[in-house]
Tab-separated table of C-alpha atoms and ligand atoms in Angstrom:
chain	number	residue	atom	x	y	z
A	1	MET	CA	-144.346	-55.180	176.157
A	2	GLU	CA	-146.997	-52.822	175.010
A	3	LYS	CA	-146.913	-49.361	174.233
A	4	THR	CA	-149.442	-46.851	174.897
A	5	LEU	CA	-150.344	-43.246	174.234
A	6	ILE	CA	-151.820	-40.961	177.018
A	7	VAL	CA	-152.641	-36.909	176.329
A	8	PHE	CA	-152.812	-34.662	179.583
A	9	LYS	CA	-155.599	-32.681	178.175
A	10	PRO	CA	-155.615	-28.501	178.642
A	11	ASP	CA	-157.999	-29.096	181.301
A	12	ALA	CA	-155.692	-31.429	183.551
A	13	VAL	CA	-152.716	-29.112	182.525
A	14	GLN	CA	-154.419	-25.826	183.744
A	15	ARG	CA	-155.751	-27.628	186.806
A	16	GLY	CA	-152.153	-28.546	188.036
A	17	ILE	CA	-153.054	-32.271	188.255
A	18	VAL	CA	-150.924	-33.968	185.950
A	19	GLY	CA	-147.969	-34.739	188.583
A	20	GLU	CA	-150.929	-36.888	190.405
A	21	VAL	CA	-152.490	-38.441	187.638
A	22	LEU	CA	-149.371	-39.667	186.246
A	23	THR	CA	-148.446	-41.208	189.932
A	24	ARG	CA	-151.262	-43.551	189.474
A	25	PHE	CA	-149.666	-44.692	186.246
A	26	GLU	CA	-146.162	-45.039	187.742
A	27	ARG	CA	-147.100	-46.814	190.951
A	28	ALA	CA	-149.081	-49.392	188.844
A	29	GLY	CA	-145.836	-50.166	187.296
A	30	LEU	CA	-146.420	-48.677	184.052
A	31	LYS	CA	-143.004	-47.175	182.498
A	32	ILE	CA	-142.834	-43.630	180.875
A	33	VAL	CA	-140.817	-44.208	177.597
A	34	GLY	CA	-141.554	-40.793	175.972
A	35	THR	CA	-142.858	-37.546	177.044
A	36	LYS	CA	-143.266	-33.774	175.662
A	37	MET	CA	-145.536	-30.942	176.199
A	38	LEU	CA	-146.700	-29.335	173.120
A	39	GLN	CA	-149.603	-27.176	171.677
A	40	PRO	CA	-150.742	-28.975	168.513
A	41	ASP	CA	-152.786	-27.242	165.942
A	42	TYR	CA	-155.964	-28.145	164.465
A	43	ASP	CA	-154.838	-30.289	161.880
A	44	HIS	CA	-152.764	-32.442	164.308
A	45	PHE	CA	-155.978	-33.134	166.185
A	46	TYR	CA	-158.137	-33.690	163.184
A	47	GLN	CA	-155.862	-36.703	162.248
A	48	HIS	CA	-155.857	-37.614	166.056
A	49	TYR	CA	-159.532	-37.580	166.438
A	50	GLU	CA	-160.762	-38.282	163.046
A	51	GLY	CA	-158.337	-39.625	160.851
A	52	ILE	CA	-157.522	-42.468	163.989
A	53	GLY	CA	-160.238	-42.175	166.395
A	54	THR	CA	-163.170	-41.577	163.854
A	55	LEU	CA	-164.642	-39.175	166.111
A	56	LYS	CA	-166.504	-37.131	163.635
A	57	SER	CA	-167.964	-39.818	161.770
A	58	ARG	CA	-169.201	-41.475	165.227
A	59	LYS	CA	-170.520	-38.336	167.107
A	60	GLY	CA	-171.078	-35.788	164.188
A	61	ASP	CA	-169.717	-32.276	163.479
A	62	GLU	CA	-170.768	-30.344	166.346
A	63	ILE	CA	-169.228	-32.311	168.803
A	64	PHE	CA	-166.320	-32.900	166.860
A	65	GLU	CA	-165.558	-29.317	166.491
A	66	SER	CA	-165.915	-28.225	170.141
A	67	GLN	CA	-163.950	-31.080	171.111
A	68	LEU	CA	-160.995	-30.197	168.786
A	69	ALA	CA	-161.385	-26.234	170.029
A	70	SER	CA	-161.210	-27.359	173.724
A	71	MET	CA	-158.178	-29.215	172.786
A	72	GLN	CA	-156.587	-26.321	171.584
A	73	GLU	CA	-157.201	-24.016	174.252
A	74	GLY	CA	-153.762	-24.824	175.925
A	75	PRO	CA	-150.289	-26.976	176.040
A	76	VAL	CA	-151.190	-30.690	176.578
A	77	ILE	CA	-148.527	-33.346	177.659
A	78	ALA	CA	-148.081	-36.415	175.650
A	79	MET	CA	-146.795	-39.618	176.716
A	80	VAL	CA	-145.867	-43.100	175.532
A	81	LEU	CA	-146.505	-45.558	178.581
A	82	GLU	CA	-144.862	-49.167	178.375
A	83	GLY	CA	-146.620	-52.438	180.251
A	84	VAL	CA	-147.968	-55.675	180.166
A	85	GLU	CA	-151.071	-54.855	178.377
A	86	ALA	CA	-150.572	-51.404	178.789
A	87	VAL	CA	-153.382	-50.208	176.530
A	88	GLU	CA	-156.221	-52.038	178.354
A	89	THR	CA	-154.689	-51.064	181.847
A	90	VAL	CA	-154.615	-47.491	181.042
A	91	ARG	CA	-157.920	-47.710	179.644
A	92	LYS	CA	-159.424	-49.157	182.864
A	93	MET	CA	-157.355	-46.725	185.189
A	94	VAL	CA	-158.845	-43.569	182.818
A	95	GLY	CA	-162.405	-44.749	182.882
A	96	ASP	CA	-165.746	-43.983	181.009
A	97	THR	CA	-165.551	-41.127	178.809
A	98	GLU	CA	-168.331	-39.270	179.957
A	99	PRO	CA	-167.163	-37.963	183.849
A	100	LYS	CA	-170.767	-38.539	185.155
A	101	LYS	CA	-170.479	-42.229	184.302
A	102	ALA	CA	-166.837	-42.670	184.845
A	103	ALA	CA	-166.565	-44.934	188.341
A	104	PRO	CA	-164.779	-43.895	191.385
A	105	GLY	CA	-161.209	-45.074	191.401
A	106	THR	CA	-160.660	-43.894	187.971
A	107	ILE	CA	-159.333	-40.826	186.945
A	108	ARG	CA	-161.947	-39.502	185.218
A	109	GLY	CA	-164.480	-40.562	187.755
A	110	ASP	CA	-162.122	-39.117	190.392
A	111	TYR	CA	-161.041	-36.068	188.862
A	112	ALA	CA	-164.317	-34.736	186.923
A	113	HIS	CA	-168.037	-35.374	187.079
A	114	VAL	CA	-169.419	-33.212	184.220
A	115	THR	CA	-171.817	-34.753	181.490
A	116	TYR	CA	-172.410	-34.743	177.830
A	117	GLY	CA	-175.377	-32.520	178.365
A	118	GLN	CA	-173.687	-29.929	180.245
A	119	ALA	CA	-170.654	-30.151	177.771
A	120	ALA	CA	-173.073	-29.649	174.682
A	121	SER	CA	-174.666	-26.684	176.597
A	122	ILE	CA	-171.726	-24.572	176.432
A	123	GLY	CA	-170.327	-25.733	173.216
A	124	ARG	CA	-167.149	-27.770	174.560
A	125	GLY	CA	-165.887	-31.367	174.479
A	126	VAL	CA	-166.437	-32.873	177.502
A	127	ALA	CA	-163.726	-32.151	180.078
A	128	ASN	CA	-162.152	-35.445	181.130
A	129	ILE	CA	-158.894	-34.862	182.375
A	130	ILE	CA	-156.954	-37.386	179.817
A	131	HIS	CA	-157.044	-39.214	176.751
A	132	ALA	CA	-155.671	-42.720	176.446
A	133	SER	CA	-155.578	-45.211	173.447
A	134	ALA	CA	-158.537	-47.616	172.828
A	135	ASP	CA	-157.053	-50.523	171.699
A	136	SER	CA	-153.690	-51.739	170.413
A	137	ASP	CA	-154.252	-50.642	166.624
A	138	GLU	CA	-155.084	-47.202	167.598
A	139	ALA	CA	-152.075	-47.032	170.530
A	140	GLN	CA	-149.925	-47.765	167.497
A	141	LYS	CA	-151.246	-45.280	165.013
A	142	GLU	CA	-151.243	-42.717	167.664
A	143	ILE	CA	-147.799	-43.453	168.925
A	144	ASN	CA	-146.699	-42.675	165.395
A	145	HIS	CA	-148.723	-39.847	164.941
A	146	TRP	CA	-147.407	-37.658	168.176
A	147	PHE	CA	-143.458	-39.104	168.285
A	148	SER	CA	-140.833	-39.857	166.322
A	149	ASP	CA	-138.680	-42.674	166.878
A	150	SER	CA	-136.058	-40.691	168.265
A	151	GLU	CA	-138.448	-39.407	171.197
A	152	LEU	CA	-139.226	-42.989	172.366
A	153	HIS	CA	-136.566	-44.600	174.638
A	154	ASP	CA	-135.595	-48.205	176.021
A	155	TYR	CA	-134.689	-48.397	179.385
A	156	SER	CA	-134.818	-50.904	182.257
A	157	ALA	CA	-137.059	-50.077	185.066
A	158	VAL	CA	-136.250	-52.140	188.142
A	159	HIS	CA	-139.325	-53.739	188.820
A	160	GLU	CA	-139.286	-54.934	185.254
A	161	LYS	CA	-137.414	-57.844	186.826
A	162	PHE	CA	-140.830	-59.228	188.092
A	163	THR	CA	-142.280	-59.396	184.522
A	164	GLN	CA	-139.312	-59.970	182.334
A	165	PRO	CA	-136.730	-61.866	184.469
A	166	GLY	CA	-134.200	-62.405	181.785
A	167	LYS	CA	-133.854	-58.284	181.680
A	168	LYS	CA	-131.146	-56.718	183.491
A	169	ALA	CA	-131.904	-54.003	185.753
B	1	LIG	P1	-162.310	-41.761	174.665
B	1	LIG	O1	-161.382	-42.514	173.822
B	1	LIG	O2	-162.781	-42.267	175.713
B	1	LIG	O3	-161.622	-40.315	175.042
B	1	LIG	O4	-163.953	-41.225	173.601
B	1	LIG	P2	-164.044	-40.620	172.364
B	1	LIG	O5	-162.828	-41.456	171.489
B	1	LIG	O6	-165.296	-41.344	171.783
B	1	LIG	O7	-163.920	-39.111	172.272
B	1	LIG	C1	-163.039	-38.284	172.360
B	1	LIG	C2	-163.371	-37.199	173.097
B	1	LIG	O8	-164.084	-36.298	172.378
B	1	LIG	C3	-163.543	-37.860	174.443
B	1	LIG	O9	-162.633	-38.130	175.294
B	1	LIG	C4	-164.537	-36.379	175.080
B	1	LIG	O10	-163.425	-35.427	175.317
B	1	LIG	C5	-164.886	-35.701	173.522
B	1	LIG	N1	-166.187	-36.462	173.631
B	1	LIG	C6	-166.312	-37.628	172.965
B	1	LIG	N2	-167.973	-37.729	173.291
B	1	LIG	C7	-168.504	-36.584	173.089
B	1	LIG	C8	-169.983	-35.915	173.471
B	1	LIG	O11	-170.940	-36.801	173.298
B	1	LIG	N3	-170.272	-34.749	173.880
B	1	LIG	C9	-169.050	-34.068	174.176
B	1	LIG	N4	-169.069	-32.879	174.597
B	1	LIG	N5	-167.849	-34.189	174.187
B	1	LIG	C10	-167.428	-35.613	173.768
B	2	LIG	MG1	-161.120	-42.414	171.866
């Protein structure tokens, strides 16, 4: 089984839609193996978005700094989800980075509509509800960055008998 990191961003927490969005992942059969609410500082997000995510190198200082400021506007909820090819499945459910482009049916397409241009005009990172690891290498690094081993749990979900026949429920 593969693990991936999701982070409900301050816009999701402040809009009170965390439960609704989380239900989508649970309904798809993804298992929560770690979760916590926290308000990380600049350095934590620097490592997340540049050390691991290379956002500053890809998009430049202005977008990077506005994204870090937006992420520090309130608490976030971080989770580790587990499932078959969880990284790719979760990214598919999350949708395109820019909400305007995100397809209907995806989380960013259903819960947001804003554009890069509009976000830039007010100096903010684009408010797109949720972070999800982009690939398995990023997932491993991000999980290590956000969670200690003792914060991750091992248990059987009842429906895992369909994907792992030997595993006891
Ligand atoms: P993700 O993996 O789909 O979240 O996208 P990236 O790793 O490229 O970017 C990280 C986050 O930075 C995004 O989810 C957005 O919140 C923000 N962001 C990325 N690109 C832009 C941009 O061009 N403009 C603005 N305003 N925000 C951006
Ligand atoms: Mg990314």
